[in-house]
Structures are given as structure tokens and as C-alpha cells.
């Protein structure tokens, strides 16, 4: 039931559709398993691997004690604020925690990327940063200046891609619609989502640096170390480690055009 909610219900945009989905879920539950929905679900249904801080390995399990979860999230927030100069003043009520839980599930899933819709100030960026911190992932976001253009954008993208592909470290790339200085930025984001690559972003010296890291890995696996196999292996590492979170506003026509 939880997975159906996360995979299907979270994509629905209004209460009418969500109510329809809930009724469908109840109907199929009775037809296929002969269970009433209310027998299985009472109150909020949440799963996550964040319930025990610093757990190794992390255990993905159902949340049973919500009072304890609120305190745990407040502790995560305190730890985050202690680690950065850009502190976040958030009230960790259950609706906000549920959004953190959704984002956490996505970025902890292989090839997991998210599109967060909401007006400015609704907490999309703050909750993504907190979810990244909880997962112990780096969270990267560009800083727009008056002179920010294609060159600066590509340099920032390369930093992010190299962390994922060369350092083999999980990283969240948080990108908002207010940072779209040029529409071609979205074309590059599309390339990253589809293949982990942006055409012609690396110079020859950078390609050689990538190959020097990937070559021993392929050699150990008995795979031929050609240029194409090494670059393909690099892109697989990028896709495995990089999680793109797009924070967009549904207001106006720009979102529909970009989508």
C-alpha cells in the first residue's frame, strides 16, 4: 500500500484524483486480498530508513511512533544547523516530515530523481537539504550572480558530475526554476536525467583524468578498457550516484512549457 502511494498517488495533483486513487486501492485490496483498507492502515502510513540516526546498516521500516519521529527529525535539523553557516529555521510538523520522508525515499533509490511542485516559500529547498543531510549525501546547488552564464553553469555541472562519477560519492543536485537564467540549462538537465551526460562538457585532459580512474576498475572486472567502455562505465557511476531534485512552481505557463 505504501509503495503504491509513493509510486502513484504522489504524482497526482489534486484532492479529487487522490480520493479516486484511494477508493481504487481499497477496492483492489478487497478483490485481490480480501482485506479492508482500515484493517491494515490506521492514521499515517510512513516508511523510512532515517528512524535511527547513524544506524549502519540503515533499516527501511514502518514508522510506528510519530512523537519519537518528530523528536528525531528535530535532532537531525539541529545537527544540520550546527554543520552550516546557512541555518534553517523549520517547524518539524508531521506534514513537513512526510515530505522529507518522500524525498528521502527517492534519493535513496537507485536512479531516483524528484520533481517538487510548490510556490516559493513552501519548503521545497529546505526539506531537500534536510533529506540529503539525513541520507549523508552532499547537496549541491548553483549560486546565481549577475554575470552567471553558460560557462559558469557548465563548470558547476562538471563539479557535480565529477563528485558522482570520479569520486563515486552520492550527491543531490538541487535546481530551482528561479535559477534558470537560460532555457538551455533545462536541455542539459534533460541530458543528465536521460544518460548522465552533457554533450561536449569535458575537455580532453578531463576525459583522460576520468579514464585513469575508471581503467583499473574495468581491468579488475576483466572488461576491455576502450574509450567507449570507460566512458560508459563512468556514466553509469554518475547515474548511480547523482540525484536531481527540481523545485518548480506550477504558477503560470513557464512550467508547462519546460515540462
PDB file of C-alpha atoms in Angstrom:
ATOM      1  CA  UNK A   1       0.000   0.000   0.000  1.00  0.00           C
ATOM      2  CA  UNK A   2       2.811   2.395   0.936  1.00  0.00           C
ATOM      3  CA  UNK A   3       4.682   1.726  -2.299  1.00  0.00           C
ATOM      4  CA  UNK A   4       1.511   2.297  -4.343  1.00  0.00           C
ATOM      5  CA  UNK A   5       1.026   5.621  -2.567  1.00  0.00           C
ATOM      6  CA  UNK A   6       4.608   6.677  -3.244  1.00  0.00           C
ATOM      7  CA  UNK A   7       4.758   5.487  -6.849  1.00  0.00           C
ATOM      8  CA  UNK A   8       1.286   6.558  -7.997  1.00  0.00           C
ATOM      9  CA  UNK A   9      -0.509   8.810  -5.502  1.00  0.00           C
ATOM     10  CA  UNK A  10       2.403  11.237  -5.060  1.00  0.00           C
ATOM     11  CA  UNK A  11       2.201  12.018  -8.772  1.00  0.00           C
ATOM     12  CA  UNK A  12      -1.448  13.135  -8.563  1.00  0.00           C
ATOM     13  CA  UNK A  13      -2.068  16.862  -8.436  1.00  0.00           C
ATOM     14  CA  UNK A  14      -5.383  17.418  -6.645  1.00  0.00           C
ATOM     15  CA  UNK A  15      -7.559  16.027  -3.878  1.00  0.00           C
ATOM     16  CA  UNK A  16     -10.158  14.691  -6.318  1.00  0.00           C
ATOM     17  CA  UNK A  17      -7.600  12.430  -8.030  1.00  0.00           C
ATOM     18  CA  UNK A  18      -6.092  11.332  -4.715  1.00  0.00           C
ATOM     19  CA  UNK A  19      -9.539  10.384  -3.404  1.00  0.00           C
ATOM     20  CA  UNK A  20     -10.209   8.407  -6.581  1.00  0.00           C
ATOM     21  CA  UNK A  21      -6.916   6.577  -6.153  1.00  0.00           C
ATOM     22  CA  UNK A  22      -7.665   5.750  -2.505  1.00  0.00           C
ATOM     23  CA  UNK A  23     -11.028   4.238  -3.460  1.00  0.00           C
ATOM     24  CA  UNK A  24      -9.344   2.205  -6.220  1.00  0.00           C
ATOM     25  CA  UNK A  25      -6.762   0.972  -3.721  1.00  0.00           C
ATOM     26  CA  UNK A  26      -9.459  -0.079  -1.250  1.00  0.00           C
ATOM     27  CA  UNK A  27     -11.386  -1.888  -3.983  1.00  0.00           C
ATOM     28  CA  UNK A  28      -8.357  -3.809  -5.277  1.00  0.00           C
ATOM     29  CA  UNK A  29      -7.293  -4.678  -1.734  1.00  0.00           C
ATOM     30  CA  UNK A  30     -10.645  -6.349  -1.113  1.00  0.00           C
ATOM     31  CA  UNK A  31     -10.830  -8.069  -4.524  1.00  0.00           C
ATOM     32  CA  UNK A  32      -7.310  -9.487  -4.506  1.00  0.00           C
ATOM     33  CA  UNK A  33      -6.502  -9.954  -0.798  1.00  0.00           C
ATOM     34  CA  UNK A  34      -9.902  -9.844   0.964  1.00  0.00           C
ATOM     35  CA  UNK A  35      -8.758  -7.178   3.392  1.00  0.00           C
ATOM     36  CA  UNK A  36     -10.462  -3.953   4.385  1.00  0.00           C
ATOM     37  CA  UNK A  37      -8.166  -0.944   3.995  1.00  0.00           C
ATOM     38  CA  UNK A  38      -8.987   0.263   7.525  1.00  0.00           C
ATOM     39  CA  UNK A  39      -7.907  -3.094   8.962  1.00  0.00           C
ATOM     40  CA  UNK A  40      -4.376  -2.504   7.705  1.00  0.00           C
ATOM     41  CA  UNK A  41      -3.942   1.266   7.789  1.00  0.00           C
ATOM     42  CA  UNK A  42      -4.797   3.456  10.752  1.00  0.00           C
ATOM     43  CA  UNK A  43      -3.598   7.052  10.519  1.00  0.00           C
ATOM     44  CA  UNK A  44      -0.474   7.992   8.565  1.00  0.00           C
ATOM     45  CA  UNK A  45       1.434   5.334   6.656  1.00  0.00           C
ATOM     46  CA  UNK A  46       5.152   6.088   6.506  1.00  0.00           C
ATOM     47  CA  UNK A  47       8.259   4.006   5.894  1.00  0.00           C
ATOM     48  CA  UNK A  48      11.857   5.186   6.064  1.00  0.00           C
ATOM     49  CA  UNK A  49      15.444   4.331   6.900  1.00  0.00           C
ATOM     50  CA  UNK A  50      16.000   7.501   8.942  1.00  0.00           C
ATOM     51  CA  UNK A  51      14.394   6.480  12.226  1.00  0.00           C
ATOM     52  CA  UNK A  52      17.658   5.511  13.938  1.00  0.00           C
ATOM     53  CA  UNK A  53      20.374   8.171  13.419  1.00  0.00           C
ATOM     54  CA  UNK A  54      23.820   6.849  12.438  1.00  0.00           C
ATOM     55  CA  UNK A  55      22.476   3.309  12.004  1.00  0.00           C
ATOM     56  CA  UNK A  56      24.722   1.019   9.958  1.00  0.00           C
ATOM     57  CA  UNK A  57      23.200  -0.609   8.033  1.00  0.00           C
ATOM     58  CA  UNK A  58      20.103   1.573   7.757  1.00  0.00           C
ATOM     59  CA  UNK A  59      16.819  -0.271   8.197  1.00  0.00           C
ATOM     60  CA  UNK A  60      13.883   0.668   5.962  1.00  0.00           C
ATOM     61  CA  UNK A  61      10.831   0.061   8.145  1.00  0.00           C
ATOM     62  CA  UNK A  62       7.396   1.379   9.036  1.00  0.00           C
ATOM     63  CA  UNK A  63       7.146   4.357  11.361  1.00  0.00           C
ATOM     64  CA  UNK A  64       5.259   3.294  14.486  1.00  0.00           C
ATOM     65  CA  UNK A  65       5.963   6.126  16.957  1.00  0.00           C
ATOM     66  CA  UNK A  66       5.309   9.540  15.401  1.00  0.00           C
ATOM     67  CA  UNK A  67       6.119  11.502  18.563  1.00  0.00           C
ATOM     68  CA  UNK A  68       9.548   9.913  18.576  1.00  0.00           C
ATOM     69  CA  UNK A  69       9.904  10.614  14.841  1.00  0.00           C
ATOM     70  CA  UNK A  70       9.244  14.336  15.386  1.00  0.00           C
ATOM     71  CA  UNK A  71      11.998  14.462  18.026  1.00  0.00           C
ATOM     72  CA  UNK A  72      14.375  12.546  15.734  1.00  0.00           C
ATOM     73  CA  UNK A  73      13.733  14.977  12.873  1.00  0.00           C
ATOM     74  CA  UNK A  74      14.300  17.950  15.180  1.00  0.00           C
ATOM     75  CA  UNK A  75      17.628  16.398  16.183  1.00  0.00           C
ATOM     76  CA  UNK A  76      18.572  15.986  12.507  1.00  0.00           C
ATOM     77  CA  UNK A  77      17.690  19.648  11.941  1.00  0.00           C
ATOM     78  CA  UNK A  78      19.810  20.743  14.922  1.00  0.00           C
ATOM     79  CA  UNK A  79      22.740  18.695  13.607  1.00  0.00           C
ATOM     80  CA  UNK A  80      22.310  20.228  10.152  1.00  0.00           C
ATOM     81  CA  UNK A  81      22.272  23.757  11.537  1.00  0.00           C
ATOM     82  CA  UNK A  82      25.388  23.005  13.579  1.00  0.00           C
ATOM     83  CA  UNK A  83      27.207  21.961  10.400  1.00  0.00           C
ATOM     84  CA  UNK A  84      26.441  25.001   8.246  1.00  0.00           C
ATOM     85  CA  UNK A  85      26.502  28.773   8.347  1.00  0.00           C
ATOM     86  CA  UNK A  86      23.187  28.917   6.456  1.00  0.00           C
ATOM     87  CA  UNK A  87      20.908  27.717   9.215  1.00  0.00           C
ATOM     88  CA  UNK A  88      17.316  26.669   8.547  1.00  0.00           C
ATOM     89  CA  UNK A  89      14.541  27.653  10.931  1.00  0.00           C
ATOM     90  CA  UNK A  90      11.926  24.966  10.363  1.00  0.00           C
ATOM     91  CA  UNK A  91       8.960  23.688  12.348  1.00  0.00           C
ATOM     92  CA  UNK A  92       9.008  19.892  12.000  1.00  0.00           C
ATOM     93  CA  UNK A  93       5.283  19.132  11.970  1.00  0.00           C
ATOM     94  CA  UNK A  94       4.102  15.822  10.552  1.00  0.00           C
ATOM     95  CA  UNK A  95       3.118  17.104   7.091  1.00  0.00           C
ATOM     96  CA  UNK A  96       6.635  18.524   6.619  1.00  0.00           C
ATOM     97  CA  UNK A  97       8.182  15.305   7.935  1.00  0.00           C
ATOM     98  CA  UNK A  98       6.076  13.328   5.465  1.00  0.00           C
ATOM     99  CA  UNK A  99       7.569  15.389   2.624  1.00  0.00           C
ATOM    100  CA  UNK A 100      11.084  14.771   3.988  1.00  0.00           C
ATOM    101  CA  UNK A 101      10.232  11.065   4.047  1.00  0.00           C
ATOM    102  CA  UNK A 102       9.128  11.157   0.396  1.00  0.00           C
ATOM    103  CA  UNK A 103      12.291  12.957  -0.715  1.00  0.00           C
ATOM    104  CA  UNK A 104      14.463  10.613   1.372  1.00  0.00           C
ATOM    105  CA  UNK A 105      12.905   7.571  -0.287  1.00  0.00           C
ATOM    106  CA  UNK A 106      13.522   8.995  -3.764  1.00  0.00           C
ATOM    107  CA  UNK A 107      17.162   9.973  -3.292  1.00  0.00           C
ATOM    108  CA  UNK A 108      17.943   6.707  -1.520  1.00  0.00           C
ATOM    109  CA  UNK A 109      16.556   4.804  -4.524  1.00  0.00           C
ATOM    110  CA  UNK A 110      18.983   3.989  -7.372  1.00  0.00           C
ATOM    111  CA  UNK A 111      18.442   6.434 -10.265  1.00  0.00           C
ATOM    112  CA  UNK A 112      15.977   8.314  -8.059  1.00  0.00           C
ATOM    113  CA  UNK A 113      15.175  11.867  -9.205  1.00  0.00           C
ATOM    114  CA  UNK A 114      12.406  14.169  -7.997  1.00  0.00           C
ATOM    115  CA  UNK A 115      10.202  16.979  -9.273  1.00  0.00           C
ATOM    116  CA  UNK A 116       8.843  19.081  -6.389  1.00  0.00           C
ATOM    117  CA  UNK A 117       5.948  21.402  -7.180  1.00  0.00           C
ATOM    118  CA  UNK A 118       5.013  24.296  -4.943  1.00  0.00           C
ATOM    119  CA  UNK A 119       5.032  28.058  -4.670  1.00  0.00           C
ATOM    120  CA  UNK A 120       8.063  29.897  -3.330  1.00  0.00           C
ATOM    121  CA  UNK A 121       8.499  29.569   0.422  1.00  0.00           C
ATOM    122  CA  UNK A 122       6.693  26.221   0.657  1.00  0.00           C
ATOM    123  CA  UNK A 123       9.824  24.434   1.879  1.00  0.00           C
ATOM    124  CA  UNK A 124      10.902  22.538  -1.235  1.00  0.00           C
ATOM    125  CA  UNK A 125      14.564  23.523  -0.962  1.00  0.00           C
ATOM    126  CA  UNK A 126      14.836  23.347   2.834  1.00  0.00           C
ATOM    127  CA  UNK A 127      13.284  19.891   3.059  1.00  0.00           C
ATOM    128  CA  UNK A 128      15.502  18.621   0.224  1.00  0.00           C
ATOM    129  CA  UNK A 129      18.607  19.884   2.027  1.00  0.00           C
ATOM    130  CA  UNK A 130      17.458  18.198   5.236  1.00  0.00           C
ATOM    131  CA  UNK A 131      16.670  14.908   3.455  1.00  0.00           C
ATOM    132  CA  UNK A 132      20.124  14.997   1.823  1.00  0.00           C
ATOM    133  CA  UNK A 133      21.754  15.592   5.198  1.00  0.00           C
ATOM    134  CA  UNK A 134      19.823  12.701   6.752  1.00  0.00           C
ATOM    135  CA  UNK A 135      20.967  10.412   3.911  1.00  0.00           C
ATOM    136  CA  UNK A 136      24.548  11.682   4.418  1.00  0.00           C
ATOM    137  CA  UNK A 137      24.648  12.918   0.816  1.00  0.00           C
ATOM    138  CA  UNK A 138      26.189  16.122  -0.419  1.00  0.00           C
ATOM    139  CA  UNK A 139      23.609  18.664  -1.593  1.00  0.00           C
ATOM    140  CA  UNK A 140      24.826  20.900  -4.418  1.00  0.00           C
ATOM    141  CA  UNK A 141      23.086  23.994  -5.725  1.00  0.00           C
ATOM    142  CA  UNK A 142      24.297  26.751  -8.025  1.00  0.00           C
ATOM    143  CA  UNK A 143      24.645  30.363  -6.901  1.00  0.00           C
ATOM    144  CA  UNK A 144      23.332  32.877  -9.406  1.00  0.00           C
ATOM    145  CA  UNK A 145      25.242  36.129  -9.964  1.00  0.00           C
ATOM    146  CA  UNK A 146      24.744  38.951 -12.474  1.00  0.00           C
ATOM    147  CA  UNK A 147      27.427  37.505 -14.736  1.00  0.00           C
ATOM    148  CA  UNK A 148      26.284  33.878 -14.400  1.00  0.00           C
ATOM    149  CA  UNK A 149      26.039  32.304 -17.837  1.00  0.00           C
ATOM    150  CA  UNK A 150      26.684  29.173 -19.859  1.00  0.00           C
ATOM    151  CA  UNK A 151      30.383  28.909 -18.909  1.00  0.00           C
ATOM    152  CA  UNK A 152      29.711  29.134 -15.153  1.00  0.00           C
ATOM    153  CA  UNK A 153      26.778  26.735 -15.492  1.00  0.00           C
ATOM    154  CA  UNK A 154      28.884  24.088 -17.221  1.00  0.00           C
ATOM    155  CA  UNK A 155      31.667  24.434 -14.649  1.00  0.00           C
ATOM    156  CA  UNK A 156      29.138  23.923 -11.841  1.00  0.00           C
ATOM    157  CA  UNK A 157      27.662  20.916 -13.628  1.00  0.00           C
ATOM    158  CA  UNK A 158      31.121  19.397 -14.054  1.00  0.00           C
ATOM    159  CA  UNK A 159      31.830  19.759 -10.322  1.00  0.00           C
ATOM    160  CA  UNK A 160      28.632  17.881  -9.551  1.00  0.00           C
ATOM    161  CA  UNK A 161      29.165  15.181 -12.186  1.00  0.00           C
ATOM    162  CA  UNK A 162      32.769  14.583 -11.092  1.00  0.00           C
ATOM    163  CA  UNK A 163      31.740  14.051  -7.467  1.00  0.00           C
ATOM    164  CA  UNK A 164      29.293  11.378  -8.646  1.00  0.00           C
ATOM    165  CA  UNK A 165      31.460   9.769 -11.331  1.00  0.00           C
ATOM    166  CA  UNK A 166      35.089  10.250 -10.301  1.00  0.00           C
ATOM    167  CA  UNK A 167      34.815  10.368  -6.506  1.00  0.00           C
ATOM    168  CA  UNK A 168      31.968   7.816  -6.515  1.00  0.00           C
ATOM    169  CA  UNK A 169      30.088   9.832  -3.880  1.00  0.00           C
ATOM    170  CA  UNK A 170      26.300  10.200  -3.686  1.00  0.00           C
ATOM    171  CA  UNK A 171      25.223  13.781  -4.383  1.00  0.00           C
ATOM    172  CA  UNK A 172      21.922  15.637  -4.730  1.00  0.00           C
ATOM    173  CA  UNK A 173      21.739  18.383  -7.346  1.00  0.00           C
ATOM    174  CA  UNK A 174      19.034  20.815  -6.230  1.00  0.00           C
ATOM    175  CA  UNK A 175      17.881  23.074  -9.055  1.00  0.00           C
ATOM    176  CA  UNK A 176      15.017  25.587  -8.927  1.00  0.00           C
ATOM    177  CA  UNK A 177      13.087  27.412 -11.625  1.00  0.00           C
ATOM    178  CA  UNK A 178      14.415  30.753 -10.337  1.00  0.00           C
ATOM    179  CA  UNK A 179      17.913  29.568 -11.328  1.00  0.00           C
ATOM    180  CA  UNK A 180      17.004  29.035 -14.971  1.00  0.00           C
ATOM    181  CA  UNK A 181      18.907  32.015 -16.346  1.00  0.00           C
ATOM    182  CA  UNK A 182      18.897  30.488 -19.832  1.00  0.00           C
ATOM    183  CA  UNK A 183      16.420  27.933 -21.160  1.00  0.00           C
ATOM    184  CA  UNK A 184      19.278  25.790 -22.484  1.00  0.00           C
ATOM    185  CA  UNK A 185      20.041  24.898 -18.843  1.00  0.00           C
ATOM    186  CA  UNK A 186      16.992  22.647 -18.983  1.00  0.00           C
ATOM    187  CA  UNK A 187      18.365  20.853 -22.054  1.00  0.00           C
ATOM    188  CA  UNK A 188      21.483  19.956 -20.066  1.00  0.00           C
ATOM    189  CA  UNK A 189      19.346  18.782 -17.136  1.00  0.00           C
ATOM    190  CA  UNK A 190      17.384  16.613 -19.577  1.00  0.00           C
ATOM    191  CA  UNK A 191      20.639  15.053 -20.794  1.00  0.00           C
ATOM    192  CA  UNK A 192      21.726  14.273 -17.238  1.00  0.00           C
ATOM    193  CA  UNK A 193      18.368  12.677 -16.428  1.00  0.00           C
ATOM    194  CA  UNK A 194      18.399  10.574 -19.599  1.00  0.00           C
ATOM    195  CA  UNK A 195      22.019   9.433 -19.750  1.00  0.00           C
ATOM    196  CA  UNK A 196      24.090  11.110 -17.022  1.00  0.00           C
ATOM    197  CA  UNK A 197      25.905  13.073 -19.713  1.00  0.00           C
ATOM    198  CA  UNK A 198      26.017  16.571 -21.171  1.00  0.00           C
ATOM    199  CA  UNK A 199      27.383  16.701 -24.747  1.00  0.00           C
ATOM    200  CA  UNK A 200      30.902  18.119 -25.062  1.00  0.00           C
ATOM    201  CA  UNK A 201      31.144  19.150 -21.417  1.00  0.00           C
ATOM    202  CA  UNK A 202      34.569  17.569 -20.788  1.00  0.00           C
ATOM    203  CA  UNK A 203      37.892  18.584 -22.303  1.00  0.00           C
ATOM    204  CA  UNK A 204      40.493  16.033 -23.443  1.00  0.00           C
ATOM    205  CA  UNK A 205      42.501  16.406 -20.222  1.00  0.00           C
ATOM    206  CA  UNK A 206      39.348  15.796 -18.153  1.00  0.00           C
ATOM    207  CA  UNK A 207      38.483  12.714 -20.206  1.00  0.00           C
ATOM    208  CA  UNK A 208      41.980  11.384 -19.515  1.00  0.00           C
ATOM    209  CA  UNK A 209      41.523  12.006 -15.768  1.00  0.00           C
ATOM    210  CA  UNK A 210      38.228  10.103 -15.900  1.00  0.00           C
ATOM    211  CA  UNK A 211      39.861   7.206 -17.773  1.00  0.00           C
ATOM    212  CA  UNK A 212      42.699   6.989 -15.236  1.00  0.00           C
ATOM    213  CA  UNK A 213      40.140   6.330 -12.503  1.00  0.00           C
ATOM    214  CA  UNK A 214      37.841   4.005 -14.444  1.00  0.00           C
ATOM    215  CA  UNK A 215      40.555   1.951 -16.220  1.00  0.00           C
ATOM    216  CA  UNK A 216      41.682  -0.047 -13.111  1.00  0.00           C
ATOM    217  CA  UNK A 217      38.051  -0.816 -12.249  1.00  0.00           C
ATOM    218  CA  UNK A 218      37.350  -2.315 -15.666  1.00  0.00           C
ATOM    219  CA  UNK A 219      40.667  -4.159 -15.609  1.00  0.00           C
ATOM    220  CA  UNK A 220      39.718  -5.799 -12.312  1.00  0.00           C
ATOM    221  CA  UNK A 221      36.426  -6.929 -13.867  1.00  0.00           C
ATOM    222  CA  UNK A 222      38.107  -8.285 -16.996  1.00  0.00           C
ATOM    223  CA  UNK A 223      36.378  -5.752 -19.267  1.00  0.00           C
ATOM    224  CA  UNK A 224      38.296  -4.309 -22.254  1.00  0.00           C
ATOM    225  CA  UNK A 225      39.465  -0.751 -21.495  1.00  0.00           C
ATOM    226  CA  UNK A 226      38.432   1.087 -24.650  1.00  0.00           C
ATOM    227  CA  UNK A 227      37.457   4.755 -24.674  1.00  0.00           C
ATOM    228  CA  UNK A 228      33.788   3.903 -25.131  1.00  0.00           C
ATOM    229  CA  UNK A 229      33.637   1.248 -22.374  1.00  0.00           C
ATOM    230  CA  UNK A 230      35.469   3.504 -19.905  1.00  0.00           C
ATOM    231  CA  UNK A 231      33.183   6.456 -20.593  1.00  0.00           C
ATOM    232  CA  UNK A 232      30.085   4.230 -20.400  1.00  0.00           C
ATOM    233  CA  UNK A 233      31.261   2.919 -17.001  1.00  0.00           C
ATOM    234  CA  UNK A 234      31.824   6.498 -15.845  1.00  0.00           C
ATOM    235  CA  UNK A 235      28.298   7.494 -16.894  1.00  0.00           C
ATOM    236  CA  UNK A 236      26.846   4.518 -15.015  1.00  0.00           C
ATOM    237  CA  UNK A 237      28.583   5.748 -11.849  1.00  0.00           C
ATOM    238  CA  UNK A 238      27.222   9.246 -12.450  1.00  0.00           C
ATOM    239  CA  UNK A 239      23.673   7.978 -12.840  1.00  0.00           C
ATOM    240  CA  UNK A 240      24.011   5.722  -9.816  1.00  0.00           C
ATOM    241  CA  UNK A 241      25.264   8.484  -7.510  1.00  0.00           C
ATOM    242  CA  UNK A 242      23.627  11.656  -8.834  1.00  0.00           C
ATOM    243  CA  UNK A 243      20.085  12.511  -7.783  1.00  0.00           C
ATOM    244  CA  UNK A 244      18.485  15.538  -9.446  1.00  0.00           C
ATOM    245  CA  UNK A 245      15.786  17.367  -7.476  1.00  0.00           C
ATOM    246  CA  UNK A 246      13.920  20.002  -9.495  1.00  0.00           C
ATOM    247  CA  UNK A 247      11.936  22.532  -7.455  1.00  0.00           C
ATOM    248  CA  UNK A 248       9.376  24.222  -9.680  1.00  0.00           C
ATOM    249  CA  UNK A 249       6.379  26.489  -9.283  1.00  0.00           C
ATOM    250  CA  UNK A 250       3.160  25.440 -11.072  1.00  0.00           C
ATOM    251  CA  UNK A 251       2.089  29.089 -11.378  1.00  0.00           C
ATOM    252  CA  UNK A 252       1.996  30.490 -14.913  1.00  0.00           C
ATOM    253  CA  UNK A 253       2.821  28.940 -18.280  1.00  0.00           C
ATOM    254  CA  UNK A 254       6.601  28.582 -17.854  1.00  0.00           C
ATOM    255  CA  UNK A 255       6.362  25.273 -16.009  1.00  0.00           C
ATOM    256  CA  UNK A 256       4.124  23.650 -18.627  1.00  0.00           C
ATOM    257  CA  UNK A 257       6.410  24.889 -21.414  1.00  0.00           C
ATOM    258  CA  UNK A 258       9.534  23.487 -19.752  1.00  0.00           C
ATOM    259  CA  UNK A 259       7.869  20.195 -18.905  1.00  0.00           C
TER     260      UNK A 259
END
